[in-house]
Tab-separated table of C-alpha atoms and ligand atoms in Angstrom:
chain	number	residue	atom	x	y	z
A	1	MET	CA	113.650	124.222	93.732
A	2	LEU	CA	112.086	122.157	96.544
A	3	GLY	CA	110.976	118.608	95.502
A	4	LEU	CA	108.639	115.977	97.575
A	5	GLY	CA	109.468	112.705	97.698
A	6	ILE	CA	106.700	110.124	98.511
A	7	GLU	CA	107.743	106.088	99.699
A	8	SER	CA	105.111	103.549	100.241
A	9	THR	CA	106.986	100.551	99.179
A	10	ALA	CA	105.957	98.124	102.233
A	11	HIS	CA	105.239	98.698	105.766
A	12	THR	CA	106.220	102.753	105.838
A	13	PHE	CA	104.496	105.311	104.326
A	14	SER	CA	106.597	108.629	104.265
A	15	CYS	CA	107.074	112.139	102.634
A	16	SER	CA	109.969	114.568	102.568
A	17	VAL	CA	110.559	117.836	101.057
A	18	MET	CA	114.368	118.691	100.100
A	19	ASP	CA	116.068	121.177	98.413
A	20	GLY	CA	118.082	121.031	95.136
A	21	ARG	CA	121.671	120.898	97.374
A	22	GLY	CA	120.467	118.021	98.990
A	23	ARG	CA	119.326	119.614	102.334
A	24	ILE	CA	116.522	117.784	103.768
A	25	LEU	CA	113.647	120.022	105.485
A	26	SER	CA	111.483	117.533	106.760
A	27	ASP	CA	111.071	113.763	106.614
A	28	VAL	CA	108.118	112.269	108.243
A	29	ARG	CA	107.068	108.661	108.400
A	30	SER	CA	104.141	106.355	109.824
A	31	ALA	CA	104.639	102.616	109.691
A	32	TYR	CA	102.252	99.959	109.728
A	33	ARG	CA	102.450	97.710	112.537
A	34	PRO	CA	101.290	93.928	112.066
A	35	PRO	CA	100.273	92.001	115.036
A	36	ASP	CA	103.091	90.261	116.998
A	37	GLY	CA	104.189	87.132	115.365
A	38	GLU	CA	102.672	88.157	111.998
A	39	GLY	CA	104.336	89.287	108.749
A	40	ILE	CA	103.143	93.054	106.586
A	41	HIS	CA	99.783	91.681	105.249
A	42	PRO	CA	99.484	93.995	101.646
A	43	ARG	CA	96.443	94.670	101.963
A	44	GLU	CA	96.391	96.280	105.564
A	45	ALA	CA	99.228	98.105	105.117
A	46	SER	CA	97.956	99.692	102.115
A	47	ARG	CA	94.905	100.415	104.252
A	48	HIS	CA	97.277	101.839	106.810
A	49	HIS	CA	98.897	104.031	103.857
A	50	VAL	CA	95.413	105.431	102.415
A	51	GLU	CA	94.705	106.155	106.432
A	52	ARG	CA	97.734	107.484	107.457
A	53	GLY	CA	99.198	109.060	104.130
A	54	PRO	CA	96.773	112.873	104.087
A	55	ALA	CA	98.365	113.333	107.650
A	56	VAL	CA	102.004	112.493	106.727
A	57	LEU	CA	102.062	114.890	103.669
A	58	ASP	CA	100.358	117.850	105.869
A	59	GLU	CA	102.902	117.299	109.219
A	60	CYS	CA	105.861	117.024	105.979
A	61	LEU	CA	105.018	120.068	104.581
A	62	ARG	CA	104.256	122.070	108.259
A	63	GLU	CA	107.997	120.647	109.407
A	64	ALA	CA	109.221	122.113	106.443
A	65	GLY	CA	107.546	125.573	106.751
A	66	VAL	CA	106.130	125.294	103.055
A	67	GLY	CA	103.227	125.000	101.325
A	68	MET	CA	102.272	122.700	97.859
A	69	SER	CA	102.905	125.899	96.095
A	70	ASP	CA	106.169	126.129	96.901
A	71	ILE	CA	107.370	122.705	95.399
A	72	GLY	CA	108.494	122.280	92.138
A	73	MET	CA	107.996	118.799	91.516
A	74	VAL	CA	107.233	115.372	93.196
A	75	SER	CA	108.741	111.771	93.198
A	76	TYR	CA	106.978	108.226	94.052
A	77	ALA	CA	108.320	105.414	94.729
A	78	ALA	CA	107.401	103.176	91.526
A	79	GLY	CA	108.694	99.824	92.574
A	80	PRO	CA	110.263	97.451	93.616
A	81	GLY	CA	107.426	96.737	96.317
A	82	LEU	CA	104.260	95.830	97.396
A	83	GLY	CA	101.613	96.289	94.854
A	84	PRO	CA	98.927	97.718	96.928
A	85	CYS	CA	101.260	99.639	98.997
A	86	LEU	CA	102.699	101.135	95.999
A	87	ARG	CA	99.775	102.506	94.295
A	88	VAL	CA	98.803	104.475	97.550
A	89	GLY	CA	102.207	106.746	97.320
A	90	ALA	CA	101.431	106.581	93.410
A	91	VAL	CA	98.176	107.813	93.111
A	92	MET	CA	98.900	110.602	95.635
A	93	ALA	CA	101.880	111.594	93.473
A	94	ARG	CA	99.665	111.974	90.184
A	95	ALA	CA	97.150	113.661	92.184
A	96	LEU	CA	99.469	116.476	93.282
A	97	ALA	CA	101.544	116.582	90.437
A	98	SER	CA	98.358	116.793	88.116
A	99	TYR	CA	96.333	119.277	90.542
A	100	HIS	CA	99.390	121.753	91.196
A	101	GLY	CA	100.964	121.536	87.393
A	102	ILE	CA	104.320	120.227	88.517
A	103	PRO	CA	106.516	117.339	87.191
A	104	LEU	CA	106.757	113.882	88.144
A	105	TYR	CA	109.132	111.284	88.794
A	106	PRO	CA	108.536	107.804	89.306
A	107	VAL	CA	111.835	106.180	91.490
A	108	ASN	CA	113.403	102.606	91.469
A	109	HIS	CA	113.212	102.413	95.271
A	110	ALA	CA	116.344	100.203	95.548
A	111	VAL	CA	118.273	103.289	93.516
A	112	GLY	CA	116.306	105.259	96.439
A	113	HIS	CA	118.240	103.617	99.033
A	114	ILE	CA	121.766	103.924	97.195
A	115	GLU	CA	122.013	107.768	96.379
A	116	ILE	CA	120.700	109.043	99.733
A	117	GLY	CA	123.526	106.616	100.883
A	118	ARG	CA	125.680	108.276	98.367
A	119	LEU	CA	124.546	112.004	99.533
A	120	LEU	CA	125.182	111.754	103.412
A	121	THR	CA	128.409	109.273	102.914
A	122	GLY	CA	129.638	111.930	100.715
A	123	LEU	CA	131.278	108.777	98.905
A	124	ARG	CA	131.730	108.841	94.902
A	125	ASP	CA	132.292	105.481	93.641
A	126	PRO	CA	131.435	102.931	96.080
A	127	LEU	CA	130.700	99.119	96.168
A	128	VAL	CA	127.297	98.818	97.464
A	129	LEU	CA	126.008	96.704	99.988
A	130	LEU	CA	122.497	96.986	99.944
A	131	VAL	CA	120.682	95.513	102.594
A	132	SER	CA	116.671	95.511	103.606
A	133	GLY	CA	113.535	94.015	103.501
A	134	GLY	CA	113.401	93.571	99.610
A	135	HIS	CA	117.062	93.347	98.759
A	136	THR	CA	120.401	91.797	99.332
A	137	MET	CA	122.743	92.733	96.708
A	138	ILE	CA	126.327	94.033	96.156
A	139	LEU	CA	126.528	96.551	93.266
A	140	ALA	CA	129.138	98.390	91.659
A	141	PHE	CA	128.065	101.477	88.977
A	142	LEU	CA	129.681	100.501	85.176
A	143	GLU	CA	128.198	102.554	82.167
A	144	LYS	CA	125.041	103.802	83.499
A	145	ARG	CA	123.528	101.146	85.668
A	146	TRP	CA	124.310	99.543	88.724
A	147	ARG	CA	125.545	95.900	87.985
A	148	VAL	CA	124.947	93.150	90.675
A	149	PHE	CA	128.206	91.635	92.025
A	150	GLY	CA	126.400	89.111	94.205
A	151	GLU	CA	123.348	88.720	95.697
A	152	THR	CA	121.014	86.421	97.673
A	153	LEU	CA	119.644	83.145	95.876
A	154	ASP	CA	116.405	83.138	98.112
A	155	ILE	CA	115.310	85.567	100.929
A	156	THR	CA	116.657	88.801	101.763
A	157	LEU	CA	118.610	89.520	104.690
A	158	GLY	CA	115.949	91.523	106.298
A	159	GLN	CA	113.285	88.993	105.217
A	160	LEU	CA	115.975	86.123	107.544
A	161	LEU	CA	115.692	88.758	110.315
A	162	ASP	CA	112.112	89.089	110.455
A	163	GLN	CA	111.033	85.735	109.918
A	164	PHE	CA	113.339	84.399	112.401
A	165	GLY	CA	112.124	86.903	114.966
A	166	ARG	CA	108.455	86.412	113.884
A	167	SER	CA	109.463	82.780	114.934
A	168	LEU	CA	110.020	83.688	118.386
A	169	GLY	CA	106.930	85.566	118.763
A	170	PHE	CA	108.741	89.049	118.449
A	171	ALA	CA	106.711	92.261	116.282
A	172	SER	CA	107.841	92.931	112.826
A	173	PRO	CA	110.057	94.215	111.669
A	174	CYS	CA	112.363	92.427	114.159
A	175	GLY	CA	116.223	93.664	112.921
A	176	ARG	CA	116.273	96.101	116.027
A	177	GLU	CA	115.088	93.965	118.836
A	178	ILE	CA	117.435	90.960	117.125
A	179	GLU	CA	120.586	93.153	117.925
A	180	ARG	CA	119.718	93.970	120.939
A	181	LEU	CA	119.258	90.516	122.523
A	182	ALA	CA	122.455	89.084	120.531
A	183	ALA	CA	124.689	92.328	122.011
A	184	SER	CA	123.888	90.840	125.325
A	185	SER	CA	124.845	87.192	124.077
A	186	SER	CA	128.731	86.042	124.055
A	187	GLY	CA	128.020	82.181	122.747
A	188	CYS	CA	127.537	81.132	119.199
A	189	MET	CA	125.489	77.814	117.941
A	190	GLN	CA	127.202	76.504	114.834
A	191	LEU	CA	124.231	77.022	112.285
A	192	PRO	CA	124.388	76.711	108.194
A	193	TYR	CA	126.872	78.728	106.123
A	194	VAL	CA	125.833	79.161	102.540
A	195	VAL	CA	128.156	81.020	100.697
A	196	LYS	CA	127.862	80.565	96.663
A	197	GLY	CA	130.176	82.383	94.577
A	198	ASN	CA	129.701	85.985	95.463
A	199	ASP	CA	125.886	84.950	96.178
A	200	VAL	CA	124.197	83.922	99.782
A	201	SER	CA	121.407	81.715	100.534
A	202	PHE	CA	119.776	82.242	103.924
A	203	SER	CA	116.322	79.795	103.402
A	204	GLY	CA	118.435	76.824	104.731
A	205	LEU	CA	119.830	79.159	107.624
A	206	LEU	CA	117.045	80.375	108.628
A	207	SER	CA	114.923	76.565	108.876
A	208	ALA	CA	118.080	75.394	111.067
A	209	ALA	CA	118.180	78.598	113.418
A	210	VAL	CA	113.718	78.251	113.847
A	211	ARG	CA	114.947	74.611	114.482
A	212	ALA	CA	117.966	75.537	116.987
A	213	ALA	CA	116.472	78.263	118.842
A	214	GLY	CA	115.837	76.756	122.513
A	215	PRO	CA	114.993	79.131	125.677
A	216	ASP	CA	118.279	81.367	125.327
A	217	ARG	CA	116.839	83.811	122.970
A	218	ALA	CA	120.077	85.790	123.210
A	219	LEU	CA	122.121	83.149	121.887
A	220	ALA	CA	120.052	82.162	119.001
A	221	CYS	CA	119.740	86.101	117.937
A	222	ARG	CA	123.712	86.357	118.366
A	223	SER	CA	124.309	83.012	116.349
A	224	LEU	CA	121.916	83.996	113.305
A	225	GLN	CA	123.706	87.197	113.009
A	226	GLU	CA	126.925	85.906	113.479
A	227	THR	CA	126.531	83.481	110.938
A	228	ALA	CA	124.552	85.755	108.478
A	229	PHE	CA	126.695	88.662	108.624
A	230	ALA	CA	129.664	86.629	108.414
A	231	MET	CA	128.405	85.689	105.042
A	232	VAL	CA	127.731	88.670	103.726
A	233	SER	CA	130.656	89.849	104.830
A	234	GLU	CA	132.662	87.457	102.864
A	235	ALA	CA	130.743	87.949	99.564
A	236	VAL	CA	131.562	91.960	100.056
A	237	GLU	CA	135.111	91.028	100.375
A	238	ARG	CA	135.358	89.408	97.604
A	239	ALA	CA	133.450	91.942	95.245
A	240	LEU	CA	136.159	93.980	96.664
A	241	SER	CA	138.671	92.096	96.019
A	242	LEU	CA	137.219	91.597	92.068
A	243	THR	CA	136.445	95.494	91.457
A	244	GLY	CA	139.288	96.940	93.270
A	245	LYS	CA	136.809	99.533	94.285
A	246	ARG	CA	138.366	102.133	97.230
A	247	GLU	CA	135.182	102.600	98.472
A	248	VAL	CA	132.272	100.756	100.032
A	249	MET	CA	129.028	101.911	101.288
A	250	ALA	CA	126.015	100.212	103.235
A	251	VAL	CA	122.494	101.614	102.905
A	252	GLY	CA	119.354	99.638	103.590
A	253	GLY	CA	117.350	98.997	107.011
A	254	VAL	CA	119.881	96.519	108.155
A	255	ALA	CA	122.927	98.516	107.261
A	256	ALA	CA	121.772	100.285	110.938
A	257	ASN	CA	123.119	97.084	112.693
A	258	LYS	CA	125.962	97.952	114.368
A	259	ARG	CA	127.370	94.327	114.368
A	260	LEU	CA	127.555	94.096	110.449
A	261	ALA	CA	129.173	97.496	110.270
A	262	GLY	CA	131.998	96.147	112.458
A	263	MET	CA	132.251	93.350	110.407
A	264	LEU	CA	132.113	95.075	107.185
A	265	GLY	CA	134.029	97.579	108.239
A	266	ALA	CA	137.523	95.167	109.469
A	267	ALA	CA	137.072	93.454	106.142
A	268	CYS	CA	137.299	97.007	104.661
A	269	ARG	CA	140.331	97.663	106.731
A	270	LEU	CA	142.016	94.596	105.662
A	271	HIS	CA	141.918	95.631	102.276
A	272	GLY	CA	142.614	99.265	102.523
A	273	ALA	CA	139.221	100.516	101.777
A	274	ARG	CA	136.885	103.354	102.971
A	275	PHE	CA	133.902	102.229	104.775
A	276	ARG	CA	130.496	103.836	105.861
A	277	VAL	CA	127.167	103.170	106.413
A	278	VAL	CA	124.229	105.437	105.575
A	279	PRO	CA	123.097	107.356	108.750
A	280	PRO	CA	120.867	105.019	110.785
A	281	ARG	CA	117.622	107.405	110.147
A	282	TYR	CA	118.277	107.101	106.637
A	283	ALA	CA	119.085	103.198	106.335
A	284	GLY	CA	115.736	102.313	106.224
A	285	ASP	CA	112.643	103.044	103.713
A	286	CYS	CA	112.184	107.289	103.691
A	287	GLY	CA	110.656	109.692	101.455
A	288	SER	CA	114.046	111.330	101.375
A	289	GLN	CA	115.420	108.621	99.610
A	290	ILE	CA	113.211	108.851	96.795
A	291	CYS	CA	113.155	112.885	96.985
A	292	TRP	CA	116.748	113.114	96.151
A	293	THR	CA	116.592	110.501	93.470
A	294	GLY	CA	113.949	112.443	91.799
A	295	MET	CA	115.930	115.624	92.179
A	296	LEU	CA	118.734	113.611	90.566
A	297	GLU	CA	116.734	112.832	87.521
A	298	SER	CA	115.276	116.286	87.210
A	299	ASP	CA	118.809	117.477	86.079
A	300	ILE	CA	118.416	115.517	82.905
A	301	GLY	CA	114.828	115.206	82.317
A	302	GLY	CA	111.504	116.625	82.448
A	303	GLY	CA	109.458	113.814	84.294
A	304	THR	CA	107.218	111.406	83.233
A	305	PRO	CA	103.489	112.337	81.779
A	306	VAL	CA	100.813	111.231	84.526
A	307	ARG	CA	99.263	108.875	82.431
A	308	ASP	CA	102.593	106.586	82.022
A	309	ALA	CA	103.243	106.996	85.718
A	310	LEU	CA	102.817	103.251	86.811
A	311	VAL	CA	103.928	100.997	89.525
A	312	ARG	CA	106.506	98.000	88.766
A	313	GLN	CA	106.347	95.463	91.619
A	314	SER	CA	109.148	93.573	90.343
A	315	TRP	CA	111.129	96.484	89.125
A	316	ARG	CA	114.800	95.076	89.298
A	317	LEU	CA	117.439	97.802	89.864
A	318	ASP	CA	120.210	96.392	87.445
A	319	THR	CA	117.462	97.160	84.561
A	320	VAL	CA	117.374	100.912	85.468
A	321	THR	CA	119.625	103.290	83.113
A	322	ILE	CA	120.960	105.948	85.174
A	323	GLY	CA	121.203	109.209	82.819
A	324	TYR	CA	122.490	111.751	85.781
A	325	GLN	CA	126.268	111.274	86.387
A	326	ALA	CA	125.699	109.069	89.040
A	327	PRO	CA	129.328	108.117	90.772
A	328	LEU	CA	130.266	111.739	90.094
A	329	ALA	CA	127.698	113.975	90.888
A	330	SER	CA	128.352	115.449	94.341
A	331	ARG	CA	126.734	117.693	96.643
A	332	ARG	CA	127.863	118.623	99.890
A	333	PRO	CA	125.155	116.952	101.644
A	334	ARG	CA	124.036	119.735	104.791
A	335	SER	CA	120.984	118.002	106.792
A	336	ARG	CA	119.100	120.071	109.497
A	337	ARG	CA	119.101	117.063	111.642
B	1	LIG	P1	113.680	98.426	104.970
B	1	LIG	O1	113.008	97.664	103.720
B	1	LIG	O2	115.091	99.356	104.277
B	1	LIG	O3	112.841	99.518	105.360
B	1	LIG	O4	114.210	97.512	106.015
B	1	LIG	C1	113.802	96.878	106.705
B	1	LIG	C2	114.630	96.134	107.353
B	1	LIG	O5	115.544	96.247	108.046
B	1	LIG	C3	113.650	94.730	108.121
B	1	LIG	O6	114.038	93.634	107.580
B	1	LIG	C4	114.553	95.430	109.653
B	1	LIG	O7	113.912	94.289	110.805
B	1	LIG	C5	115.621	95.560	109.534
B	1	LIG	N1	116.397	96.100	110.138
B	1	LIG	C6	115.848	97.490	111.190
B	1	LIG	N2	117.042	97.776	111.784
B	1	LIG	C7	117.502	96.621	112.275
B	1	LIG	C8	118.956	96.570	112.577
B	1	LIG	N3	119.183	97.763	113.721
B	1	LIG	N4	119.231	95.531	112.570
B	1	LIG	C9	119.183	94.796	111.681
B	1	LIG	N5	118.207	94.579	110.879
B	1	LIG	C10	117.571	95.982	111.287
B	2	LIG	MG1	113.760	99.576	101.345
């Protein structure tokens, strides 16, 4: 069976078609870009999704070489995310499910990040670091739920990078530009380093970094990265000792950062744990993460009636009961890309 997944939690509108073995037939995206120096305006982002959504769906089906009549189920990101943006994807998914008479699966976006990571890294039972625009969490699976072993006490790692970048006038999202600039510096300013138990706090670091940033932007970017990534790596290392996991997986948009992967990899080597990062193309928000999670759910359930398929802006990952055999479900990943 082929599935269609729709992701629209924040700035990205994306659709993907996959088969039941985890092969990605297409994954098409369009991202809303706010003016330089500004963040995502939920209404403007949702307007982008309304305008671009139908073309993204068309292109996705065309790239996969299929029509809607070939699609056996549709999933959408039901939360967490920005309300106006979530609703665009949900409306499209409900309409397609109703019109074509196919089952509908509302998917938790954070579970989506984890499942596409497990599919593409082949890890079975990892300690997970989820670092994105909406999340900074360290997680392990136990008794049908992803349990939180550490998280941010305030803003996420993605928000730290994006808000800092915007203060320098960069276009959001800023993580990639910060990484590029940081790589050209070798210095490091001292900035607040706040790890509390297994949790991290970035808001003081953000204020201090914005204040300290001078004309040497590369130095400021490197200092921010070094400090924030060392904090996260310390928390991961502690969670690794506590849980005794043998595998660590980094997922979410910030996981695309090479320096972060380097630090995490070094920490894992010290503990004899395998470390894998989701491939960069699937680190950030994408339809495949939603499609694949919906397909896993379809193994055990017939979907959600259209009238009950709503959105939940603050749908926490650790409240989701996972019915399929999460850490054990293992299918061979075979991407066309
Ligand atoms: P997501 O919410 O999963 O789409 O992730 C988006 C976040 O990932 C944004 O905060 C981006 O700035 C961040 N991001 C994307 N690429 C990188 C990178 N190479 N390094 C650091 N952060 C990144
Ligand atoms: Mg995300």
